[in-house]
Tab-separated table of N, CA and C in Angstrom:
chain	number	residue	atom	x	y	z
A	45	MET	N	-110.943	-93.991	5.591
A	45	MET	CA	-112.116	-94.839	5.505
A	45	MET	C	-111.736	-96.259	5.113
A	46	LEU	N	-110.775	-96.385	4.197
A	46	LEU	CA	-110.387	-97.725	3.755
A	46	LEU	C	-109.724	-98.516	4.876
A	47	THR	N	-108.909	-97.844	5.677
A	47	THR	CA	-108.269	-98.526	6.813
A	47	THR	C	-109.322	-98.995	7.805
A	48	ALA	N	-110.271	-98.125	8.094
A	48	ALA	CA	-111.348	-98.496	9.016
A	48	ALA	C	-112.178	-99.639	8.437
A	49	ALA	N	-112.502	-99.560	7.155
A	49	ALA	CA	-113.295	-100.618	6.523
A	49	ALA	C	-112.553	-101.946	6.558
A	50	ALA	N	-111.255	-101.916	6.269
A	50	ALA	CA	-110.474	-103.159	6.304
A	50	ALA	C	-110.507	-103.767	7.698
A	51	ALA	N	-110.372	-102.938	8.719
A	51	ALA	CA	-110.410	-103.444	10.093
A	51	ALA	C	-111.775	-104.027	10.433
A	52	VAL	N	-112.834	-103.325	10.064
A	52	VAL	CA	-114.190	-103.811	10.343
A	52	VAL	C	-114.448	-105.103	9.578
A	53	PHE	N	-114.066	-105.159	8.315
A	53	PHE	CA	-114.278	-106.374	7.522
A	53	PHE	C	-113.493	-107.537	8.107
A	54	ARG	N	-112.279	-107.266	8.568
A	54	ARG	CA	-111.462	-108.327	9.164
A	54	ARG	C	-112.129	-108.873	10.436
A	55	GLU	N	-112.686	-107.975	11.239
A	55	GLU	CA	-113.298	-108.378	12.514
A	55	GLU	C	-114.692	-108.965	12.353
A	56	GLN	N	-115.500	-108.355	11.456
A	56	GLN	CA	-116.919	-108.702	11.379
A	56	GLN	C	-117.351	-109.297	10.049
A	57	GLY	N	-116.467	-109.327	9.074
A	57	GLY	CA	-116.821	-109.824	7.758
A	57	GLY	C	-117.335	-108.701	6.870
A	58	VAL	N	-117.455	-108.999	5.573
A	58	VAL	CA	-117.837	-107.966	4.611
A	58	VAL	C	-119.304	-107.581	4.693
A	59	ASP	N	-120.080	-108.299	5.488
A	59	ASP	CA	-121.482	-107.934	5.684
A	59	ASP	C	-121.676	-107.016	6.893
A	60	ALA	N	-120.578	-106.564	7.471
A	60	ALA	CA	-120.653	-105.684	8.642
A	60	ALA	C	-121.435	-104.423	8.297
A	61	ALA	N	-122.029	-103.828	9.326
A	61	ALA	CA	-122.806	-102.595	9.131
A	61	ALA	C	-121.892	-101.477	8.633
A	62	LEU	N	-122.314	-100.832	7.564
A	62	LEU	CA	-121.524	-99.734	7.020
A	62	LEU	C	-121.514	-98.539	7.966
A	63	ASP	N	-122.530	-98.422	8.807
A	63	ASP	CA	-122.522	-97.373	9.831
A	63	ASP	C	-121.315	-97.546	10.760
A	64	GLU	N	-120.973	-98.798	11.042
A	64	GLU	CA	-119.814	-99.079	11.894
A	64	GLU	C	-118.520	-98.656	11.206
A	65	VAL	N	-118.438	-98.876	9.907
A	65	VAL	CA	-117.259	-98.445	9.150
A	65	VAL	C	-117.127	-96.928	9.237
A	66	ALA	N	-118.224	-96.218	9.001
A	66	ALA	CA	-118.202	-94.751	9.063
A	66	ALA	C	-117.810	-94.284	10.460
A	67	ARG	N	-118.374	-94.905	11.486
A	67	ARG	CA	-118.072	-94.522	12.861
A	67	ARG	C	-116.592	-94.699	13.164
A	68	GLN	N	-116.035	-95.864	12.795
A	68	GLN	CA	-114.615	-96.119	13.068
A	68	GLN	C	-113.704	-95.211	12.244
A	69	ALA	N	-114.181	-94.794	11.081
A	69	ALA	CA	-113.387	-93.890	10.246
A	69	ALA	C	-113.495	-92.444	10.716
A	70	GLY	N	-114.457	-92.180	11.597
A	70	GLY	CA	-114.640	-90.828	12.101
A	70	GLY	C	-115.289	-89.897	11.096
A	71	VAL	N	-116.129	-90.468	10.230
A	71	VAL	CA	-116.846	-89.664	9.234
A	71	VAL	C	-118.335	-89.963	9.340
A	72	GLY	N	-119.118	-89.089	8.774
A	72	GLY	CA	-120.546	-89.324	8.729
A	72	GLY	C	-120.905	-90.293	7.611
A	73	ASN	N	-122.089	-90.872	7.719
A	73	ASN	CA	-122.555	-91.801	6.683
A	73	ASN	C	-122.585	-91.153	5.308
A	74	ALA	N	-123.032	-89.900	5.250
A	74	ALA	CA	-123.128	-89.203	3.961
A	74	ALA	C	-121.760	-89.093	3.295
A	75	THR	N	-120.734	-88.812	4.087
A	75	THR	CA	-119.378	-88.712	3.534
A	75	THR	C	-118.936	-90.054	2.970
A	76	MET	N	-119.185	-91.108	3.726
A	76	MET	CA	-118.782	-92.424	3.255
A	76	MET	C	-119.525	-92.784	1.964
A	77	TYR	N	-120.837	-92.563	1.936
A	77	TYR	CA	-121.616	-92.923	0.747
A	77	TYR	C	-121.285	-92.038	-0.451
A	78	ARG	N	-120.813	-90.831	-0.191
A	78	ARG	CA	-120.404	-89.968	-1.299
A	78	ARG	C	-119.172	-90.571	-1.985
A	79	HIS	N	-118.256	-91.137	-1.194
A	79	HIS	CA	-117.052	-91.751	-1.752
A	79	HIS	C	-117.297	-93.175	-2.246
A	80	PHE	N	-118.179	-93.897	-1.559
A	80	PHE	CA	-118.459	-95.297	-1.885
A	80	PHE	C	-119.972	-95.495	-1.891
A	81	PRO	N	-120.601	-95.275	-3.050
A	81	PRO	CA	-122.064	-95.324	-3.122
A	81	PRO	C	-122.678	-96.677	-2.759
A	82	THR	N	-121.935	-97.759	-2.966
A	82	THR	CA	-122.465	-99.088	-2.655
A	82	THR	C	-121.470	-99.860	-1.788
A	83	ARG	N	-121.972	-100.872	-1.129
A	83	ARG	CA	-121.110	-101.761	-0.338
A	83	ARG	C	-120.032	-102.372	-1.236
A	84	GLN	N	-120.426	-102.787	-2.448
A	84	GLN	CA	-119.466	-103.386	-3.366
A	84	GLN	C	-118.328	-102.422	-3.692
A	85	ASP	N	-118.650	-101.125	-3.877
A	85	ASP	CA	-117.604	-100.136	-4.158
A	85	ASP	C	-116.599	-100.071	-3.015
A	86	LEU	N	-117.086	-100.095	-1.785
A	86	LEU	CA	-116.208	-100.036	-0.628
A	86	LEU	C	-115.364	-101.302	-0.519
A	87	ILE	N	-115.981	-102.451	-0.698
A	87	ILE	CA	-115.258	-103.719	-0.610
A	87	ILE	C	-114.141	-103.767	-1.647
A	88	VAL	N	-114.464	-103.411	-2.870
A	88	VAL	CA	-113.469	-103.437	-3.940
A	88	VAL	C	-112.318	-102.488	-3.628
A	89	ALA	N	-112.627	-101.308	-3.134
A	89	ALA	CA	-111.582	-100.338	-2.814
A	89	ALA	C	-110.671	-100.838	-1.696
A	90	VAL	N	-111.245	-101.521	-0.710
A	90	VAL	CA	-110.458	-102.030	0.412
A	90	VAL	C	-109.403	-103.021	-0.079
A	91	TYR	N	-109.754	-103.864	-1.010
A	91	TYR	CA	-108.844	-104.926	-1.436
A	91	TYR	C	-108.096	-104.613	-2.735
A	92	SER	N	-108.226	-103.399	-3.225
A	92	SER	CA	-107.603	-103.013	-4.488
A	92	SER	C	-106.086	-103.184	-4.472
A	93	ASP	N	-105.438	-102.766	-3.396
A	93	ASP	CA	-103.979	-102.881	-3.324
A	93	ASP	C	-103.533	-104.338	-3.394
A	94	GLU	N	-104.305	-105.225	-2.789
A	94	GLU	CA	-103.937	-106.639	-2.815
A	94	GLU	C	-104.075	-107.224	-4.219
A	95	VAL	N	-105.090	-106.797	-4.960
A	95	VAL	CA	-105.240	-107.254	-6.342
A	95	VAL	C	-104.083	-106.731	-7.183
A	96	ASP	N	-103.723	-105.457	-6.965
A	96	ASP	CA	-102.581	-104.885	-7.684
A	96	ASP	C	-101.315	-105.675	-7.397
A	97	ALA	N	-101.110	-106.057	-6.135
A	97	ALA	CA	-99.928	-106.829	-5.756
A	97	ALA	C	-99.944	-108.218	-6.406
A	98	LEU	N	-101.101	-108.823	-6.476
A	98	LEU	CA	-101.235	-110.132	-7.116
A	98	LEU	C	-100.857	-110.045	-8.595
A	99	CYS	N	-101.339	-109.019	-9.259
A	99	CYS	CA	-101.015	-108.847	-10.684
A	99	CYS	C	-99.541	-108.492	-10.873
A	100	ALA	N	-98.975	-107.709	-9.970
A	100	ALA	CA	-97.545	-107.392	-10.028
A	100	ALA	C	-96.711	-108.660	-9.857
A	101	ARG	N	-97.186	-109.560	-9.020
A	101	ARG	CA	-96.501	-110.853	-8.841
A	101	ARG	C	-96.497	-111.625	-10.160
A	102	GLY	N	-97.603	-111.589	-10.878
A	102	GLY	CA	-97.666	-112.237	-12.188
A	102	GLY	C	-96.686	-111.627	-13.169
A	103	GLU	N	-96.594	-110.300	-13.172
A	103	GLU	CA	-95.636	-109.612	-14.046
A	103	GLU	C	-94.205	-110.013	-13.698
A	104	SER	N	-93.936	-110.112	-12.413
A	104	SER	CA	-92.600	-110.510	-11.964
A	104	SER	C	-92.277	-111.932	-12.421
A	105	LEU	N	-93.250	-112.815	-12.305
A	105	LEU	CA	-93.042	-114.195	-12.750
A	105	LEU	C	-92.825	-114.274	-14.253
A	106	LEU	N	-93.506	-113.412	-15.000
A	106	LEU	CA	-93.327	-113.383	-16.456
A	106	LEU	C	-91.896	-113.053	-16.848
A	107	SER	N	-91.288	-112.153	-16.121
A	107	SER	CA	-89.947	-111.704	-16.477
A	107	SER	C	-88.843	-112.554	-15.846
A	108	ASP	N	-89.200	-113.462	-14.959
A	108	ASP	CA	-88.220	-114.321	-14.296
A	108	ASP	C	-88.004	-115.579	-15.130
A	109	GLN	N	-86.912	-115.623	-15.825
A	109	GLN	CA	-86.636	-116.761	-16.709
A	109	GLN	C	-86.450	-118.075	-15.941
A	110	ARG	N	-86.201	-117.980	-14.650
A	110	ARG	CA	-86.038	-119.192	-13.837
A	110	ARG	C	-87.370	-119.769	-13.399
A	111	ALA	N	-88.447	-119.015	-13.575
A	111	ALA	CA	-89.768	-119.459	-13.120
A	111	ALA	C	-90.398	-120.359	-14.180
A	112	ASP	N	-89.946	-121.609	-14.204
A	112	ASP	CA	-90.467	-122.566	-15.187
A	112	ASP	C	-91.950	-122.803	-15.024
A	113	ASP	N	-92.442	-122.612	-13.844
A	113	ASP	CA	-93.828	-122.925	-13.525
A	113	ASP	C	-94.604	-121.658	-13.177
A	114	ALA	N	-94.293	-120.552	-13.866
A	114	ALA	CA	-94.837	-119.234	-13.524
A	114	ALA	C	-96.360	-119.234	-13.483
A	115	LEU	N	-96.997	-119.799	-14.482
A	115	LEU	CA	-98.457	-119.788	-14.552
A	115	LEU	C	-99.065	-120.445	-13.319
A	116	PHE	N	-98.623	-121.634	-12.980
A	116	PHE	CA	-99.245	-122.348	-11.862
A	116	PHE	C	-98.814	-121.787	-10.511
A	117	MET	N	-97.655	-121.151	-10.454
A	117	MET	CA	-97.276	-120.437	-9.234
A	117	MET	C	-98.263	-119.283	-9.004
A	118	TRP	N	-98.572	-118.548	-10.076
A	118	TRP	CA	-99.491	-117.421	-9.955
A	118	TRP	C	-100.914	-117.906	-9.663
A	119	LEU	N	-101.332	-118.980	-10.324
A	119	LEU	CA	-102.667	-119.513	-10.060
A	119	LEU	C	-102.789	-119.954	-8.599
A	120	HIS	N	-101.733	-120.510	-8.042
A	120	HIS	CA	-101.751	-120.891	-6.627
A	120	HIS	C	-101.919	-119.640	-5.761
A	121	ASP	N	-101.210	-118.566	-6.093
A	121	ASP	CA	-101.365	-117.299	-5.362
A	121	ASP	C	-102.799	-116.784	-5.478
A	122	LEU	N	-103.375	-116.915	-6.667
A	122	LEU	CA	-104.749	-116.463	-6.886
A	122	LEU	C	-105.736	-117.276	-6.049
A	123	VAL	N	-105.554	-118.579	-6.010
A	123	VAL	CA	-106.425	-119.429	-5.189
A	123	VAL	C	-106.332	-119.010	-3.730
A	124	ARG	N	-105.115	-118.758	-3.268
A	124	ARG	CA	-104.932	-118.340	-1.872
A	124	ARG	C	-105.618	-116.996	-1.622
A	125	PHE	N	-105.459	-116.047	-2.551
A	125	PHE	CA	-106.091	-114.731	-2.402
A	125	PHE	C	-107.611	-114.868	-2.332
A	126	VAL	N	-108.191	-115.561	-3.298
A	126	VAL	CA	-109.650	-115.701	-3.339
A	126	VAL	C	-110.133	-116.512	-2.138
A	127	GLY	N	-109.409	-117.567	-1.787
A	127	GLY	CA	-109.795	-118.380	-0.637
A	127	GLY	C	-109.755	-117.593	0.665
A	128	ASP	N	-108.709	-116.760	0.819
A	128	ASP	CA	-108.612	-115.928	2.020
A	128	ASP	C	-109.702	-114.868	2.069
A	129	LYS	N	-110.204	-114.502	0.909
A	129	LYS	CA	-111.231	-113.464	0.807
A	129	LYS	C	-112.546	-114.081	0.346
A	130	ARG	N	-112.803	-115.297	0.789
A	130	ARG	CA	-113.986	-116.038	0.330
A	130	ARG	C	-115.260	-115.215	0.492
A	131	GLU	N	-115.429	-114.576	1.652
A	131	GLU	CA	-116.620	-113.752	1.870
A	131	GLU	C	-116.684	-112.611	0.866
A	132	LEU	N	-115.527	-112.038	0.569
A	132	LEU	CA	-115.455	-110.956	-0.419
A	132	LEU	C	-115.915	-111.461	-1.776
A	133	ALA	N	-115.356	-112.579	-2.199
A	133	ALA	CA	-115.696	-113.112	-3.516
A	133	ALA	C	-117.184	-113.436	-3.612
A	134	LEU	N	-117.730	-113.989	-2.542
A	134	LEU	CA	-119.153	-114.316	-2.553
A	134	LEU	C	-120.012	-113.051	-2.524
A	135	ALA	N	-119.563	-112.032	-1.787
A	135	ALA	CA	-120.320	-110.773	-1.714
A	135	ALA	C	-120.331	-110.050	-3.047
A	136	LEU	N	-119.274	-110.247	-3.835
A	136	LEU	CA	-119.180	-109.593	-5.136
A	136	LEU	C	-119.554	-110.540	-6.263
A	137	GLY	N	-120.196	-111.625	-5.934
A	137	GLY	CA	-120.438	-112.715	-6.872
A	137	GLY	C	-121.423	-112.421	-7.976
A	138	ALA	N	-122.013	-113.469	-8.439
A	138	ALA	CA	-122.838	-113.447	-9.640
A	138	ALA	C	-124.084	-112.574	-9.515
A	139	ASP	N	-124.499	-112.232	-8.289
A	139	ASP	CA	-125.703	-111.420	-8.156
A	139	ASP	C	-125.468	-109.966	-8.573
A	140	VAL	N	-124.221	-109.586	-8.748
A	140	VAL	CA	-123.903	-108.233	-9.197
A	140	VAL	C	-123.683	-108.292	-10.700
A	141	ASP	N	-124.617	-107.706	-11.474
A	141	ASP	CA	-124.453	-107.774	-12.922
A	141	ASP	C	-123.371	-106.814	-13.382
A	142	SER	N	-122.857	-107.044	-14.592
A	142	SER	CA	-121.713	-106.282	-15.072
A	142	SER	C	-122.018	-104.802	-15.217
A	143	GLU	N	-123.269	-104.414	-15.412
A	143	GLU	CA	-123.611	-103.006	-15.547
A	143	GLU	C	-123.515	-102.270	-14.215
A	144	SER	N	-123.746	-102.974	-13.106
A	144	SER	CA	-123.715	-102.305	-11.812
A	144	SER	C	-122.363	-102.425	-11.123
A	145	ARG	N	-121.452	-103.175	-11.695
A	145	ARG	CA	-120.135	-103.301	-11.089
A	145	ARG	C	-119.371	-101.994	-11.253
A	146	SER	N	-118.578	-101.688	-10.268
A	146	SER	CA	-117.815	-100.448	-10.312
A	146	SER	C	-116.690	-100.545	-11.329
A	147	GLY	N	-116.202	-99.387	-11.718
A	147	GLY	CA	-115.066	-99.344	-12.630
A	147	GLY	C	-113.854	-100.023	-12.035
A	148	LEU	N	-113.661	-99.877	-10.720
A	148	LEU	CA	-112.523	-100.503	-10.064
A	148	LEU	C	-112.655	-102.019	-10.091
A	149	PHE	N	-113.863	-102.525	-9.858
A	149	PHE	CA	-114.103	-103.965	-9.914
A	149	PHE	C	-113.796	-104.490	-11.314
A	150	ASN	N	-114.257	-103.779	-12.331
A	150	ASN	CA	-113.974	-104.194	-13.706
A	150	ASN	C	-112.480	-104.115	-14.008
A	151	ARG	N	-111.795	-103.132	-13.425
A	151	ARG	CA	-110.350	-103.031	-13.600
A	151	ARG	C	-109.655	-104.231	-12.974
A	152	TRP	N	-110.156	-104.697	-11.807
A	152	TRP	CA	-109.611	-105.905	-11.185
A	152	TRP	C	-109.673	-107.072	-12.157
A	153	HIS	N	-110.853	-107.296	-12.676
A	153	HIS	CA	-111.033	-108.441	-13.573
A	153	HIS	C	-110.166	-108.315	-14.813
A	154	SER	N	-110.105	-107.127	-15.369
A	154	SER	CA	-109.275	-106.913	-16.554
A	154	SER	C	-107.808	-107.165	-16.240
A	155	ALA	N	-107.339	-106.669	-15.101
A	155	ALA	CA	-105.935	-106.849	-14.726
A	155	ALA	C	-105.613	-108.330	-14.516
A	156	MET	N	-106.498	-109.046	-13.834
A	156	MET	CA	-106.252	-110.471	-13.611
A	156	MET	C	-106.311	-111.246	-14.929
A	157	TYR	N	-107.232	-110.867	-15.794
A	157	TYR	CA	-107.328	-111.547	-17.079
A	157	TYR	C	-106.079	-111.282	-17.922
A	158	ARG	N	-105.608	-110.041	-17.947
A	158	ARG	CA	-104.383	-109.731	-18.692
A	158	ARG	C	-103.201	-110.515	-18.127
A	159	THR	N	-103.118	-110.597	-16.810
A	159	THR	CA	-102.014	-111.315	-16.173
A	159	THR	C	-102.046	-112.793	-16.529
A	160	VAL	N	-103.184	-113.439	-16.349
A	160	VAL	CA	-103.256	-114.869	-16.634
A	160	VAL	C	-103.058	-115.134	-18.126
A	161	THR	N	-103.568	-114.263	-18.986
A	161	THR	CA	-103.403	-114.456	-20.427
A	161	THR	C	-101.934	-114.381	-20.820
A	162	ALA	N	-101.208	-113.423	-20.267
A	162	ALA	CA	-99.781	-113.306	-20.571
A	162	ALA	C	-99.026	-114.548	-20.099
A	163	LEU	N	-99.380	-115.052	-18.925
A	163	LEU	CA	-98.730	-116.259	-18.412
A	163	LEU	C	-99.080	-117.478	-19.263
A	164	VAL	N	-100.331	-117.570	-19.696
A	164	VAL	CA	-100.750	-118.674	-20.568
A	164	VAL	C	-99.972	-118.642	-21.880
A	165	VAL	N	-99.899	-117.488	-22.499
A	165	VAL	CA	-99.171	-117.351	-23.777
A	165	VAL	C	-97.709	-117.759	-23.601
A	166	GLN	N	-97.097	-117.314	-22.500
A	166	GLN	CA	-95.701	-117.675	-22.252
A	166	GLN	C	-95.546	-119.192	-22.146
A	167	GLU	N	-96.441	-119.838	-21.406
A	167	GLU	CA	-96.358	-121.297	-21.257
A	167	GLU	C	-96.631	-122.000	-22.588
A	168	GLN	N	-97.549	-121.479	-23.375
A	168	GLN	CA	-97.824	-122.077	-24.677
A	168	GLN	C	-96.612	-121.940	-25.596
A	169	GLN	N	-95.942	-120.811	-25.546
A	169	GLN	CA	-94.739	-120.618	-26.361
A	169	GLN	C	-93.609	-121.541	-25.923
A	170	ARG	N	-93.577	-121.879	-24.652
A	170	ARG	CA	-92.576	-122.818	-24.134
A	170	ARG	C	-92.942	-124.263	-24.454
A	171	GLY	N	-94.184	-124.477	-24.879
A	171	GLY	CA	-94.631	-125.828	-25.195
A	171	GLY	C	-95.086	-126.618	-23.983
A	172	THR	N	-95.353	-125.939	-22.873
A	172	THR	CA	-95.750	-126.635	-21.648
A	172	THR	C	-97.250	-126.562	-21.383
A	173	LEU	N	-97.985	-125.932	-22.306
A	173	LEU	CA	-99.428	-125.775	-22.137
A	173	LEU	C	-100.100	-125.949	-23.491
A	174	ARG	N	-101.210	-126.670	-23.497
A	174	ARG	CA	-101.945	-126.880	-24.751
A	174	ARG	C	-102.330	-125.553	-25.372
A	175	ASP	N	-102.379	-125.528	-26.696
A	175	ASP	CA	-102.735	-124.310	-27.429
A	175	ASP	C	-104.184	-123.896	-27.221
A	176	ASP	N	-105.056	-124.832	-26.868
A	176	ASP	CA	-106.470	-124.494	-26.717
A	176	ASP	C	-106.840	-124.070	-25.292
A	177	VAL	N	-105.849	-123.964	-24.409
A	177	VAL	CA	-106.110	-123.504	-23.047
A	177	VAL	C	-106.259	-121.994	-23.067
A	178	ASP	N	-107.301	-121.521	-22.421
A	178	ASP	CA	-107.624	-120.100	-22.392
A	178	ASP	C	-107.496	-119.579	-20.958
A	179	GLY	N	-106.997	-118.373	-20.818
A	179	GLY	CA	-106.840	-117.770	-19.499
A	179	GLY	C	-108.149	-117.670	-18.736
A	180	TRP	N	-109.227	-117.325	-19.435
A	180	TRP	CA	-110.528	-117.201	-18.773
A	180	TRP	C	-110.954	-118.532	-18.168
A	181	ASP	N	-110.757	-119.617	-18.908
A	181	ASP	CA	-111.118	-120.937	-18.396
A	181	ASP	C	-110.334	-121.257	-17.123
A	182	LEU	N	-109.055	-120.914	-17.107
A	182	LEU	CA	-108.248	-121.166	-15.918
A	182	LEU	C	-108.721	-120.328	-14.737
A	183	LEU	N	-109.098	-119.070	-14.994
A	183	LEU	CA	-109.621	-118.235	-13.913
A	183	LEU	C	-110.892	-118.839	-13.324
A	184	VAL	N	-111.758	-119.351	-14.175
A	184	VAL	CA	-112.993	-119.966	-13.694
A	184	VAL	C	-112.674	-121.214	-12.863
A	185	LEU	N	-111.759	-122.027	-13.348
A	185	LEU	CA	-111.396	-123.248	-12.618
A	185	LEU	C	-110.784	-122.938	-11.251
A	186	VAL	N	-109.827	-122.017	-11.208
A	186	VAL	CA	-109.186	-121.749	-9.918
A	186	VAL	C	-110.123	-121.010	-8.974
A	187	ASN	N	-111.040	-120.230	-9.513
A	187	ASN	CA	-112.051	-119.599	-8.667
A	187	ASN	C	-112.911	-120.686	-8.007
A	188	GLY	N	-113.262	-121.697	-8.782
A	188	GLY	CA	-114.028	-122.816	-8.231
A	188	GLY	C	-113.259	-123.549	-7.145
A	189	ILE	N	-111.966	-123.726	-7.344
A	189	ILE	CA	-111.137	-124.369	-6.318
A	189	ILE	C	-111.129	-123.514	-5.057
A	190	ALA	N	-110.924	-122.209	-5.241
A	190	ALA	CA	-110.821	-121.300	-4.097
A	190	ALA	C	-112.123	-121.218	-3.313
A	191	LEU	N	-113.239	-121.180	-4.013
A	191	LEU	CA	-114.532	-121.022	-3.353
A	191	LEU	C	-115.153	-122.356	-2.947
A	192	GLY	N	-114.519	-123.454	-3.363
A	192	GLY	CA	-115.059	-124.777	-3.071
A	192	GLY	C	-114.934	-125.195	-1.622
A	193	GLY	N	-114.204	-124.435	-0.842
A	193	GLY	CA	-114.100	-124.736	0.578
A	193	GLY	C	-113.135	-125.865	0.902
A	194	VAL	N	-112.250	-126.197	-0.044
A	194	VAL	CA	-111.264	-127.237	0.250
A	194	VAL	C	-110.159	-126.642	1.107
A	195	GLY	N	-109.543	-127.474	1.892
A	195	GLY	CA	-108.439	-127.020	2.730
A	195	GLY	C	-107.188	-126.801	1.901
A	196	PRO	N	-106.231	-126.084	2.464
A	196	PRO	CA	-104.996	-125.781	1.742
A	196	PRO	C	-104.238	-127.028	1.302
A	197	GLU	N	-104.433	-128.120	2.019
A	197	GLU	CA	-103.751	-129.365	1.657
A	197	GLU	C	-104.262	-129.935	0.332
A	198	ARG	N	-105.464	-129.566	-0.081
A	198	ARG	CA	-106.042	-130.066	-1.331
A	198	ARG	C	-105.787	-129.145	-2.520
A	199	VAL	N	-105.454	-127.892	-2.261
A	199	VAL	CA	-105.268	-126.916	-3.339
A	199	VAL	C	-104.193	-127.371	-4.312
A	200	GLY	N	-103.043	-127.799	-3.790
A	200	GLY	CA	-101.950	-128.255	-4.654
A	200	GLY	C	-102.370	-129.429	-5.526
A	201	ALA	N	-103.087	-130.372	-4.947
A	201	ALA	CA	-103.535	-131.544	-5.705
A	201	ALA	C	-104.520	-131.148	-6.803
A	202	LEU	N	-105.424	-130.227	-6.486
A	202	LEU	CA	-106.398	-129.795	-7.496
A	202	LEU	C	-105.737	-128.989	-8.601
A	203	LEU	N	-104.788	-128.129	-8.250
A	203	LEU	CA	-104.067	-127.386	-9.287
A	203	LEU	C	-103.224	-128.314	-10.138
A	204	ASP	N	-102.692	-129.372	-9.527
A	204	ASP	CA	-101.940	-130.357	-10.306
A	204	ASP	C	-102.858	-131.069	-11.302
A	205	LEU	N	-104.070	-131.330	-10.893
A	205	LEU	CA	-105.049	-131.939	-11.796
A	205	LEU	C	-105.336	-131.007	-12.974
A	206	VAL	N	-105.495	-129.722	-12.701
A	206	VAL	CA	-105.695	-128.739	-13.771
A	206	VAL	C	-104.466	-128.715	-14.679
A	207	ARG	N	-103.287	-128.712	-14.089
A	207	ARG	CA	-102.036	-128.677	-14.859
A	207	ARG	C	-101.931	-129.873	-15.806
A	208	ARG	N	-102.242	-131.061	-15.283
A	208	ARG	CA	-102.153	-132.262	-16.124
A	208	ARG	C	-103.166	-132.219	-17.256
A	209	GLY	N	-104.351	-131.680	-16.969
A	209	GLY	CA	-105.360	-131.565	-18.019
A	209	GLY	C	-105.007	-130.529	-19.070
A	210	ALA	N	-104.194	-129.545	-18.700
A	210	ALA	CA	-103.817	-128.471	-19.620
A	210	ALA	C	-102.494	-128.742	-20.328
A	211	ALA	N	-101.819	-129.815	-19.951
A	211	ALA	CA	-100.513	-130.126	-20.541
A	211	ALA	C	-100.680	-130.633	-21.968
A	212	PRO	N	-99.724	-130.322	-22.829
A	212	PRO	CA	-99.804	-130.841	-24.191
A	212	PRO	C	-99.631	-132.360	-24.198
A	213	GLY	N	-100.139	-132.966	-25.214
A	213	GLY	CA	-100.019	-134.418	-25.337
A	213	GLY	C	-101.324	-135.009	-25.790
A	214	PRO	N	-101.348	-136.315	-25.938
A	214	PRO	CA	-102.581	-136.969	-26.394
A	214	PRO	C	-103.686	-136.827	-25.372
A	215	ALA	N	-104.895	-136.733	-25.866
A	215	ALA	CA	-106.054	-136.648	-24.982
A	215	ALA	C	-106.173	-137.928	-24.197
A	216	THR	N	-106.461	-137.835	-22.917
A	216	THR	CA	-106.546	-139.028	-22.077
A	216	THR	C	-107.969	-139.306	-21.605
A	217	GLY	N	-108.867	-138.377	-21.854
A	217	GLY	CA	-110.229	-138.562	-21.394
A	217	GLY	C	-111.131	-139.095	-22.492
A	218	THR	N	-112.367	-139.351	-22.137
A	218	THR	CA	-113.353	-139.765	-23.105
A	218	THR	C	-114.377	-138.667	-23.276
A	219	THR	N	-115.107	-138.690	-24.349
A	219	THR	CA	-116.110	-137.661	-24.584
A	219	THR	C	-117.444	-138.016	-23.954
A	220	GLY	N	-117.590	-139.198	-23.489
A	220	GLY	CA	-118.829	-139.616	-22.847
A	220	GLY	C	-119.938	-139.909	-23.838
A	221	THR	N	-119.599	-140.080	-25.098
A	221	THR	CA	-120.640	-140.387	-26.091
A	221	THR	C	-120.733	-141.852	-26.344
C-alpha cells in the first residue's frame, strides 16, 4: 500500500483520491482504512523512511568531527526535504491539531527536534552559535524558508542570514523601540 500511495502521491499529489491508492495497491478501501484510518496517517507512513534518513544524516553529522558546519548542513537538508514535499507539509499543517496527529507524525517531530537540538548543543559547545538559540526556533525558521516558495538559489542566502543572526557576538539589530 505504501509503494502504491507513494506512486499516486508522486503523480497526483497528496490530495489524490484514496480510492485510487487502494486500487493501485490491489486492496479494498476497507483494508486500506483499517491500516491507515486517515489521509494524514497514510501520508506520514509514506514519507516515514525519508524522515528517518534525514535524522540519521543529522546523527552522522554529529559524529563527524570534520563537519564544522554540521547544523547548517542538516538545516539545508531539512529545507530541501520540506520544500520537495511542500504539498505534504501543507496537507499536514496547522489545521491538524496535536490530539488528532498520529503517533508516527509525533515521532517525526520528536526525532527532528532531538536531531536539531543535538546539533545546536554541539555548535554552542564549539562557540559557533549563541547560547540563546533554540532548536525549535530554527525548525520554525527553516520551515518558513522551505514553505515560502523561494527557489533553491535563495535557500543558501536565507540560511546564511539565519546563521549570521545565530552567531555569537554583539547584537547588530535594534529593538524597534
